Coordinates of N, CA and C and ligand atoms in Angstrom, one line a residue:
X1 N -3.6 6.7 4.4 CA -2.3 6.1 3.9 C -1.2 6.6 4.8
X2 N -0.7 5.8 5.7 CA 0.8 5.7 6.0 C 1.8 6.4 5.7
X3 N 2.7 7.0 5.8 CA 3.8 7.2 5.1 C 4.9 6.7 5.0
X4 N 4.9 6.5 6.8 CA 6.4 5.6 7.3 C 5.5 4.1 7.8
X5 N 6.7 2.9 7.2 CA 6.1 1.4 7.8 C 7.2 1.0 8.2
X6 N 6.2 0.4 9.6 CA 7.9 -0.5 10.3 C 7.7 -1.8 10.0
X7 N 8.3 -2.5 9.3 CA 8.3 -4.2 9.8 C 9.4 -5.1 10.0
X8 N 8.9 -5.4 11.1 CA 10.3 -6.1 12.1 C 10.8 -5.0 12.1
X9 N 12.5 -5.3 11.9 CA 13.2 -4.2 12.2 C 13.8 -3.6 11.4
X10 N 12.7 -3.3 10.0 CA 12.9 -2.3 9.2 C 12.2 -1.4 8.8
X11 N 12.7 0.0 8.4 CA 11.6 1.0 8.5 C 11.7 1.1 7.1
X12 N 10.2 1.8 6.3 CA 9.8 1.5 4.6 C 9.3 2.9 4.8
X13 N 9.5 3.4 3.8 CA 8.9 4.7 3.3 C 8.2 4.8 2.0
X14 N 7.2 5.2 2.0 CA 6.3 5.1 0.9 C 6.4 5.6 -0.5
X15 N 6.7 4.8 -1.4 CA 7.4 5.3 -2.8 C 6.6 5.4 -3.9
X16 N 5.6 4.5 -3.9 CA 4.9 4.3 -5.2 C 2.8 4.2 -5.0
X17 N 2.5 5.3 -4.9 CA 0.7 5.4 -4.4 C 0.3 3.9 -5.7
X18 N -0.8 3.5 -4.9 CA -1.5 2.8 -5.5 C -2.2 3.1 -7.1
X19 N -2.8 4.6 -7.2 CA -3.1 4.8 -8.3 C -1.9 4.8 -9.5
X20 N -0.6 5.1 -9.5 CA 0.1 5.4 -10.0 C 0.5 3.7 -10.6
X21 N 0.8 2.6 -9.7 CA 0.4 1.6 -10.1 C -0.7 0.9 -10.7
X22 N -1.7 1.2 -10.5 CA -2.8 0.7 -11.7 C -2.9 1.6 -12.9
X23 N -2.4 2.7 -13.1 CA -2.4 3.0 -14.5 C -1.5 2.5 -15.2
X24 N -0.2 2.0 -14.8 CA 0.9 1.2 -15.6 C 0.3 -0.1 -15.6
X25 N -0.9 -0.5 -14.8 CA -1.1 -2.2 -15.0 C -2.0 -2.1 -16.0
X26 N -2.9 -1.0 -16.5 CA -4.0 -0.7 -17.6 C -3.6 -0.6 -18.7
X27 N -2.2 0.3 -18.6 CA -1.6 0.5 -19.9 C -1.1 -0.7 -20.2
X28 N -0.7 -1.4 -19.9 CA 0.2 -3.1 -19.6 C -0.9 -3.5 -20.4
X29 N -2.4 -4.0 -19.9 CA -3.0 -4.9 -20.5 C -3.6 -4.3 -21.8
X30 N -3.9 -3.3 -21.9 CA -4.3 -2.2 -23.4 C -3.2 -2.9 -24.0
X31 N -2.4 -3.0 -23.9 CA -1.1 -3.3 -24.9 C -0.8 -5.1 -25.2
X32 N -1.7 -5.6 -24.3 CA -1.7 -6.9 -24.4 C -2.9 -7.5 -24.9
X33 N -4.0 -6.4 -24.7 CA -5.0 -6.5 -25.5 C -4.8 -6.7 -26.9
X34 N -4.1 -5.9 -27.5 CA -3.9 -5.3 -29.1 C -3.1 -6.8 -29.4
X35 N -2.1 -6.9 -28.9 CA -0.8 -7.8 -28.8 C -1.3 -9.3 -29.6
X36 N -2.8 -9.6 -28.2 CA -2.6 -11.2 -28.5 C -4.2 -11.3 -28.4
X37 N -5.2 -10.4 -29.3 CA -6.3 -10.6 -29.2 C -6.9 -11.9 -29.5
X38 N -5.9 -12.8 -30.9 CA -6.8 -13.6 -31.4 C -5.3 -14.8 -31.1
X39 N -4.8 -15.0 -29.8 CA -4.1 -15.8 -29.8 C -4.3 -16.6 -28.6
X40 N -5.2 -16.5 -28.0 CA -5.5 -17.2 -26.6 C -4.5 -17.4 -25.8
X41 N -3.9 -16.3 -25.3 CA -2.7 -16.9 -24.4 C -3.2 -17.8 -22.8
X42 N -2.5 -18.4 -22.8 CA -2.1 -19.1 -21.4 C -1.1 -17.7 -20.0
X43 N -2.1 -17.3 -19.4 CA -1.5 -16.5 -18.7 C -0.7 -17.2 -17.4
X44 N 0.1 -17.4 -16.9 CA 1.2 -18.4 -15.8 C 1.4 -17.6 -15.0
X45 N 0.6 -17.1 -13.9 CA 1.1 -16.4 -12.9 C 1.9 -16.9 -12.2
X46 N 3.2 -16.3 -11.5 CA 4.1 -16.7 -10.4 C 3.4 -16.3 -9.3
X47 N 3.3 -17.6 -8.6 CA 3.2 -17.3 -6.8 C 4.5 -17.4 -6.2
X48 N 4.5 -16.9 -4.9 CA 3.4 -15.9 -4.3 C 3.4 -14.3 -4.9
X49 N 4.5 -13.7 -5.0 CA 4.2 -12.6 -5.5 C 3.4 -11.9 -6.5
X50 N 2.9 -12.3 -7.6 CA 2.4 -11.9 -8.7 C 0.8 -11.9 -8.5
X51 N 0.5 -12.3 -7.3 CA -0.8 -12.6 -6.9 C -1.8 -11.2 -7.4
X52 N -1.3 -10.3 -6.9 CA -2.2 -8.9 -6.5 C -1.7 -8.4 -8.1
X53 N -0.8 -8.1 -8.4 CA -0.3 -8.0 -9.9 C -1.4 -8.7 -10.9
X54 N -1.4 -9.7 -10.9 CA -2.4 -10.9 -11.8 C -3.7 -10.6 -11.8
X55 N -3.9 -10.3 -10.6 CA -5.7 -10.0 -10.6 C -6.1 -8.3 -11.2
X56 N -5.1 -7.6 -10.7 CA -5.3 -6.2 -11.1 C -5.2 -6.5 -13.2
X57 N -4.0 -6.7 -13.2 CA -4.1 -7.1 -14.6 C -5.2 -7.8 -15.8
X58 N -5.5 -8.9 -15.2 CA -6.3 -9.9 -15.6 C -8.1 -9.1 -15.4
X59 N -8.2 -8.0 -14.7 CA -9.4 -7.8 -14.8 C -9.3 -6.5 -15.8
X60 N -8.4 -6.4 -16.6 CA -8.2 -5.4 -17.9 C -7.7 -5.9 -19.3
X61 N -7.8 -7.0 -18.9 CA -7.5 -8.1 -20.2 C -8.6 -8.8 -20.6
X62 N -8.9 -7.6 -21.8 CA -10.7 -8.4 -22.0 C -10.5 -9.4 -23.5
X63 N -9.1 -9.8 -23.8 CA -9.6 -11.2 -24.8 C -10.0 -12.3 -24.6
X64 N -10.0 -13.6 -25.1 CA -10.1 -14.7 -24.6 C -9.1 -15.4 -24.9
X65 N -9.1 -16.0 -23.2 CA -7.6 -16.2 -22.9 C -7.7 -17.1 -21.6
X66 N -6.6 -18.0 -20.7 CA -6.8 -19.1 -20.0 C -6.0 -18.2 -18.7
X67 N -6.0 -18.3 -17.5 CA -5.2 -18.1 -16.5 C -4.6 -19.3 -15.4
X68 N -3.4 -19.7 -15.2 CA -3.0 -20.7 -13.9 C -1.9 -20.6 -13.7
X69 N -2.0 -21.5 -12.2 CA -1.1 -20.4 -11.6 C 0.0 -21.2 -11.0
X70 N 1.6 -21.1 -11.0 CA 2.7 -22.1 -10.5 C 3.6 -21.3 -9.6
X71 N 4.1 -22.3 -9.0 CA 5.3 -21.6 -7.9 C 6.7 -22.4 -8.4
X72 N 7.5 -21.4 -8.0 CA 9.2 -22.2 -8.4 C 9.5 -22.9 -7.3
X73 N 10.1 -24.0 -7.0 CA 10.2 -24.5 -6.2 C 11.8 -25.0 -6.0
X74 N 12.4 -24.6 -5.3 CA 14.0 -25.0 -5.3 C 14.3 -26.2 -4.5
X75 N 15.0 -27.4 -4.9 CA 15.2 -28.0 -3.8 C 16.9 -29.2 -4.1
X76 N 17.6 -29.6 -3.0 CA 19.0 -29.9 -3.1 C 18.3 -31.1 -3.7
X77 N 18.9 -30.7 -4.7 CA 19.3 -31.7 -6.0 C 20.3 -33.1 -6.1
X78 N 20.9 -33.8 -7.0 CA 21.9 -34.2 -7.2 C 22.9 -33.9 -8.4
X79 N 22.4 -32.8 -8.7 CA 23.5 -31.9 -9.9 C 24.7 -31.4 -9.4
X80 N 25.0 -31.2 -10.1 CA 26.9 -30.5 -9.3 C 26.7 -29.1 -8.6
X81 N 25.6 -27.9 -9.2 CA 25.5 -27.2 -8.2 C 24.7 -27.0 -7.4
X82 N 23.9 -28.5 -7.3 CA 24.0 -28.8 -5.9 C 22.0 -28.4 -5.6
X83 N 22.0 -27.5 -6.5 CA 20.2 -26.6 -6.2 C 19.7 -27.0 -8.0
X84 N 18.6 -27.8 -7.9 CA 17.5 -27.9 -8.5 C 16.4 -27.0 -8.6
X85 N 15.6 -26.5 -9.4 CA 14.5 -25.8 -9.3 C 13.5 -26.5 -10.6
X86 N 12.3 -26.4 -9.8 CA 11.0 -26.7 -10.4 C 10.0 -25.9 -10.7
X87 N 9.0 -26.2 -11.6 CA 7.6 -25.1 -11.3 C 6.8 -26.4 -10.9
X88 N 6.1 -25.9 -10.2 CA 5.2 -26.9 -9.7 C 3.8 -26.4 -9.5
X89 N 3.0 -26.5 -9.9 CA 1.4 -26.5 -10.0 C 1.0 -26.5 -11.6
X90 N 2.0 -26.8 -12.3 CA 1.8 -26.6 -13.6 C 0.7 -28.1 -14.6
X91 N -0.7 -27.9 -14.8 CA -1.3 -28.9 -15.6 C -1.3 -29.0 -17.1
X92 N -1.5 -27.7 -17.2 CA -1.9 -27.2 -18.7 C -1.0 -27.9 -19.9
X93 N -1.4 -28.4 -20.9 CA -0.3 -29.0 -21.8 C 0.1 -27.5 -22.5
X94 N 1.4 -27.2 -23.0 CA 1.8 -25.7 -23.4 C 2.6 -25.8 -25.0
X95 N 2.4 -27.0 -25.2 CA 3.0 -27.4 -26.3 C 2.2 -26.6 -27.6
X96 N 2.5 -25.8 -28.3 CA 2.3 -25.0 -29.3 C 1.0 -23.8 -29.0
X97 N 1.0 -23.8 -27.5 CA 0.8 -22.5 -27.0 C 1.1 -20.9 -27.2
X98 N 0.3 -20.2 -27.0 CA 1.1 -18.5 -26.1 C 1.1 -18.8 -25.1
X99 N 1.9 -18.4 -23.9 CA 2.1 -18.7 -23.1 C 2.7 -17.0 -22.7
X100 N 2.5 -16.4 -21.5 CA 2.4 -15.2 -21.1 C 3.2 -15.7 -19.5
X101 N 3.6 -14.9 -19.2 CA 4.2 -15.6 -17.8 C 4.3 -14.1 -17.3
X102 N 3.4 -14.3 -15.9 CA 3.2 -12.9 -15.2 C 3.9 -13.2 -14.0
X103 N 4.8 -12.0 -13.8 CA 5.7 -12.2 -12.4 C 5.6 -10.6 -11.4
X104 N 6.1 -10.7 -10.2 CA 6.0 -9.1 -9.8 C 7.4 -8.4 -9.7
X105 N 8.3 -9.2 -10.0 CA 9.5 -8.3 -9.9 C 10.4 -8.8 -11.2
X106 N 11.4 -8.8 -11.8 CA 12.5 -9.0 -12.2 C 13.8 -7.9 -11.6
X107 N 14.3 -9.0 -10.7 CA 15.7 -8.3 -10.1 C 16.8 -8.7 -10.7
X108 N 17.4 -10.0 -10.4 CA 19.0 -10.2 -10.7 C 18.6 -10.4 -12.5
X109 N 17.6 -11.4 -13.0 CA 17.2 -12.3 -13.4 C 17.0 -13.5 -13.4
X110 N 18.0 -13.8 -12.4 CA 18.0 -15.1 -12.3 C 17.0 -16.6 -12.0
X111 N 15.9 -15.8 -11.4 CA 14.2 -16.2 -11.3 C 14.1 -16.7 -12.9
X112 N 13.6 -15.4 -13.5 CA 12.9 -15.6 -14.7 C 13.8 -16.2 -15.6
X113 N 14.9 -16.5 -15.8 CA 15.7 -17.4 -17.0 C 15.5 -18.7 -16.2
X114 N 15.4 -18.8 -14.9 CA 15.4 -20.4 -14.5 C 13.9 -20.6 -15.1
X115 N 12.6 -19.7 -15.0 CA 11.6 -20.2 -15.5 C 11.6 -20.3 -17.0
X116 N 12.0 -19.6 -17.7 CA 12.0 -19.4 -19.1 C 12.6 -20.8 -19.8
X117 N 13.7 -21.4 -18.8 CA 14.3 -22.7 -19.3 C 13.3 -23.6 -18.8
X118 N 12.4 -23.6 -17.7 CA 11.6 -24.5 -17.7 C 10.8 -24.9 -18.6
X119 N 9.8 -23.5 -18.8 CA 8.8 -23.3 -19.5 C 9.4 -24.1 -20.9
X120 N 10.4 -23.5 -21.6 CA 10.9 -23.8 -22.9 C 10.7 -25.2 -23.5
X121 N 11.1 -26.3 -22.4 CA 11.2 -27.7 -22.4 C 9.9 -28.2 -23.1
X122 N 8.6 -27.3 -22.1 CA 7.8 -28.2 -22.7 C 7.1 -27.5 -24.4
X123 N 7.9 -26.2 -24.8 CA 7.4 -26.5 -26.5 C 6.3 -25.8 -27.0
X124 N 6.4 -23.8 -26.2 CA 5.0 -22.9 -26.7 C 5.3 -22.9 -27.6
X125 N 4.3 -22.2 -28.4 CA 4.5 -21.8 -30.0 C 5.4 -20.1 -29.3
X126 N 4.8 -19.9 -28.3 CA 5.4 -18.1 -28.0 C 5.5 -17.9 -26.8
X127 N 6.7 -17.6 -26.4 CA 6.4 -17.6 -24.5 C 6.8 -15.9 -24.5
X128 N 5.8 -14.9 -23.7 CA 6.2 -13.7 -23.7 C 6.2 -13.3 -22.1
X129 N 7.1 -12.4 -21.6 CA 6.8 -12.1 -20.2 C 6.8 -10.9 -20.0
X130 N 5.5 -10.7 -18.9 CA 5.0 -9.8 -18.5 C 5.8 -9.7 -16.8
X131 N 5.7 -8.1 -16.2 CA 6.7 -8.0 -15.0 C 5.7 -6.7 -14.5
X132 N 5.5 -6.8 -13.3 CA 5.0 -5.4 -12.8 C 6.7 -4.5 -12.8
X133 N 7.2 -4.9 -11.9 CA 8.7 -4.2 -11.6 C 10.0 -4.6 -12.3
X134 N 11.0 -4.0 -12.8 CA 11.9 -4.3 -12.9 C 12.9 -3.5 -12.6
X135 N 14.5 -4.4 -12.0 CA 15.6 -3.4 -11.3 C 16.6 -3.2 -12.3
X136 N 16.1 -2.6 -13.6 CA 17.4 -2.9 -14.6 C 18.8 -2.8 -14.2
X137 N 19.5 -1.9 -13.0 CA 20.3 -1.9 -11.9 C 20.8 -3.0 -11.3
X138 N 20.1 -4.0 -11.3 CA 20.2 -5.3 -10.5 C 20.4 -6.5 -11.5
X139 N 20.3 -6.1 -12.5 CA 20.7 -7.3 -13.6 C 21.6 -7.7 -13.9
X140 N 21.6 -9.4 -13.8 CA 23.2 -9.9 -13.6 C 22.5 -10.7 -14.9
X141 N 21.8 -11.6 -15.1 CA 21.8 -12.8 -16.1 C 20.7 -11.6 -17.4
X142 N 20.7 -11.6 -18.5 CA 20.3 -11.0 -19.2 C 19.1 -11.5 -19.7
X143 N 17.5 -10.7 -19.8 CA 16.2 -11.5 -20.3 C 15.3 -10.4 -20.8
X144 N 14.7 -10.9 -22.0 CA 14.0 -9.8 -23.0 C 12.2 -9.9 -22.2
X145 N 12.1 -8.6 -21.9 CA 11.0 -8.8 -21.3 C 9.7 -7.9 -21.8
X146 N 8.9 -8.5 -22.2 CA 7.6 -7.8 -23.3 C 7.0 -6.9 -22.7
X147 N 6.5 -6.7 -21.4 CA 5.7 -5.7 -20.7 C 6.1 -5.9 -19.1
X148 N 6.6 -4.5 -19.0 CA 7.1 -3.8 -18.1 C 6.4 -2.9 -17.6
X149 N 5.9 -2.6 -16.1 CA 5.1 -2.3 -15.6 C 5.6 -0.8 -15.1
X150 N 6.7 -0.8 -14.2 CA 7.9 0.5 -13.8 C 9.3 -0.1 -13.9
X151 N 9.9 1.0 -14.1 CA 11.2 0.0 -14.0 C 12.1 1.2 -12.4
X152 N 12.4 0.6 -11.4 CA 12.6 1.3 -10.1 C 14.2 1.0 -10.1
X153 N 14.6 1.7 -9.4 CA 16.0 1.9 -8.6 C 16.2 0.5 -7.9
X154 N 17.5 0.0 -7.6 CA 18.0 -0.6 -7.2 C 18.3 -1.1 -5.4
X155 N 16.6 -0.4 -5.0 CA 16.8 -0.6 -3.6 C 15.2 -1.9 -3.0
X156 N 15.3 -2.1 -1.9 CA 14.1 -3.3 -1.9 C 12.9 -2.9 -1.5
X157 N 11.9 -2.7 -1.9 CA 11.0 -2.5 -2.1 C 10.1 -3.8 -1.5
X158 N 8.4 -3.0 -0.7 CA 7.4 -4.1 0.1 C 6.5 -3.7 -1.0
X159 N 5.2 -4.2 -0.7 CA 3.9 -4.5 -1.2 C 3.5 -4.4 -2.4
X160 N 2.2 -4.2 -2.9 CA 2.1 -4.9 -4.3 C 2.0 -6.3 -4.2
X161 N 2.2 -7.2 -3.5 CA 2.4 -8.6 -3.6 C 4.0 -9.2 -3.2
X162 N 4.9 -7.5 -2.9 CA 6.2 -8.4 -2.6 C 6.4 -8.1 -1.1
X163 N 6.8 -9.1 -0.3 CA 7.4 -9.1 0.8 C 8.8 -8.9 1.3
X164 N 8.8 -8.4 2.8 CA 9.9 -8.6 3.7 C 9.5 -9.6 4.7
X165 N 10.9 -10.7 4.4 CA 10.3 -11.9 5.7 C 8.8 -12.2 5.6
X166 N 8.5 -12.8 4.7 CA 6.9 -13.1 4.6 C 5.7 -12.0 5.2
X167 N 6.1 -10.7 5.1 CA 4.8 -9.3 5.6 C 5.0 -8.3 4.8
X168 N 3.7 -7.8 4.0 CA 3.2 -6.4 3.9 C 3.1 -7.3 2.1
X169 N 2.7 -8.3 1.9 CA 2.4 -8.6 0.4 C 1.0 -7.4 0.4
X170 N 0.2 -7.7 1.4 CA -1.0 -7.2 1.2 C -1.2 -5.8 1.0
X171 N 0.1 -5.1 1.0 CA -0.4 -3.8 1.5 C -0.5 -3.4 -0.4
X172 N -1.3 -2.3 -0.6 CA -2.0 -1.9 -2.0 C -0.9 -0.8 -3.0
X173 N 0.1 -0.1 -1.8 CA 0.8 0.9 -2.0 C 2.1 -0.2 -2.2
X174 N 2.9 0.8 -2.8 CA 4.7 0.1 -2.2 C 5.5 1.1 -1.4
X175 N 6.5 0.8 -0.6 CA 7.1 1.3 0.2 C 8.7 0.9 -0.3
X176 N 9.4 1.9 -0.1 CA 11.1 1.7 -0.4 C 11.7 1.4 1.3
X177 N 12.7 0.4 1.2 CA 13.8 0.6 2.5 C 14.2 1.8 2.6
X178 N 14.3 2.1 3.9 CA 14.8 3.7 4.3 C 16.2 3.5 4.6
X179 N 17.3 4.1 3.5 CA 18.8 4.4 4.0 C 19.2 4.6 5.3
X180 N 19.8 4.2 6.1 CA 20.2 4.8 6.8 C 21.7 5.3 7.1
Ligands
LIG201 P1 15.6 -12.3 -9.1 O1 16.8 -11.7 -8.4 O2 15.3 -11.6 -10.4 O3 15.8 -13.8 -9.3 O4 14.3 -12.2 -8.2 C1 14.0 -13.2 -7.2 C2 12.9 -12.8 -6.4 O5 13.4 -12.0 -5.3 C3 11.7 -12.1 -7.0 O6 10.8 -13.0 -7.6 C4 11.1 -11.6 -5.7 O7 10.3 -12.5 -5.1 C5 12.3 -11.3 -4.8 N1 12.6 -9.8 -4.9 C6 13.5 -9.2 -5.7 N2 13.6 -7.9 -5.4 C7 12.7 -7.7 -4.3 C8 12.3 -6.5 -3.6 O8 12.8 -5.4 -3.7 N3 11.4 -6.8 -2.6 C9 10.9 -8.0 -2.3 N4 11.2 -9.1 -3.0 C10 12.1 -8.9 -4.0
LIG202 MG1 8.4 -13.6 -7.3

């Protein structure tokens, strides 16, 4: 294990070991276990991030329960401010659903309330969300969020599933931007 990572032209320093993260994803699903044993949720992973999140998770969630998976999609609209956003890979009918929505970060919020108004339209019976990371620090739009994985400092953080410039999703550890 690494300590220091360069990518491109920024240097990451290693913050969070990998075991330390899968006991908060254990504890996460223990608690989601209890939560929604006899309610079949619909698990909505967010791509790309939530990839490595979702699977660690989902292989400690022993109810019965559905998994699939959508990405947000932004694109210039004809609204006044101009940006539209979509989920798109979404088949599942969710209409009187649980509905679980797994993501790897919550920063500003502004992600997760654009999905929560998606999701809403089409009509769970329960929509609850799940977050490996959150920057409570970084919160501009306000969102109630059911399981919380760590909640970190207000600096940007790689791997786990989150990138710089599309590198280091893959890496198992996380790493913080180094101050300079
Ligand atoms: P939001 O600011 O809550 O809308 O988060 C938007 C998205 O920014 C997240 O889904 C992540 O993909 C990304 N993001 C936020 N913080 C970080 C970070 O520290 N590292 C990498 N990606 C991040
Ligand atoms: Mg994301």
């Amino acid at each position: 294990m690494n300590s220091i990572l360069q990518i491109k032209d920024k240097s990451f320093e290693i913050s969070i070991p990998s075991e330390k993260i899968l006991k908060e994803v254990k504890r996460m699903a223990t608690q989601i276990n209890a939560d929604l044993a006899t309610a079949n949720p619909l698990f909505l992973v967010v791509l790309n991030g939530a990839f490595m999140f979702a699977a660690d998770l989902m292989k400690e969630v022993h109810i019965p329960c559905e998994i699939s998976f959508v990405k947000l999609s932004s694109y210039n609209g004809v609204n006044t401010s101009g940006k539209v956003t979509e989920l798109i890979g979404l088949n599942e009918a969710l209409k009187g659903r649980t509905v679980v929505v797994v993501e790897d970060i919550v920063d500003t919020g502004i992600t997760m309330n654009n999905i929560i108004k998606l999701l809403t339209i089409k009509q769970p019976k329960e929509l609850r969300i799940a977050t490996f990371f959150s920057k409570p620090d970084a919160l501009q739009q306000p969102v109630h969020l059911d399981y919380v994985g760590m909640q970190i400092p207000n600096d940007f953080i790689v791997g786990y599933g989150l990138d710089y410039d599309g590198l280091g999703r893959n890496l198992k550890d996380v790493y913080t931007l180094k101050r300079d």
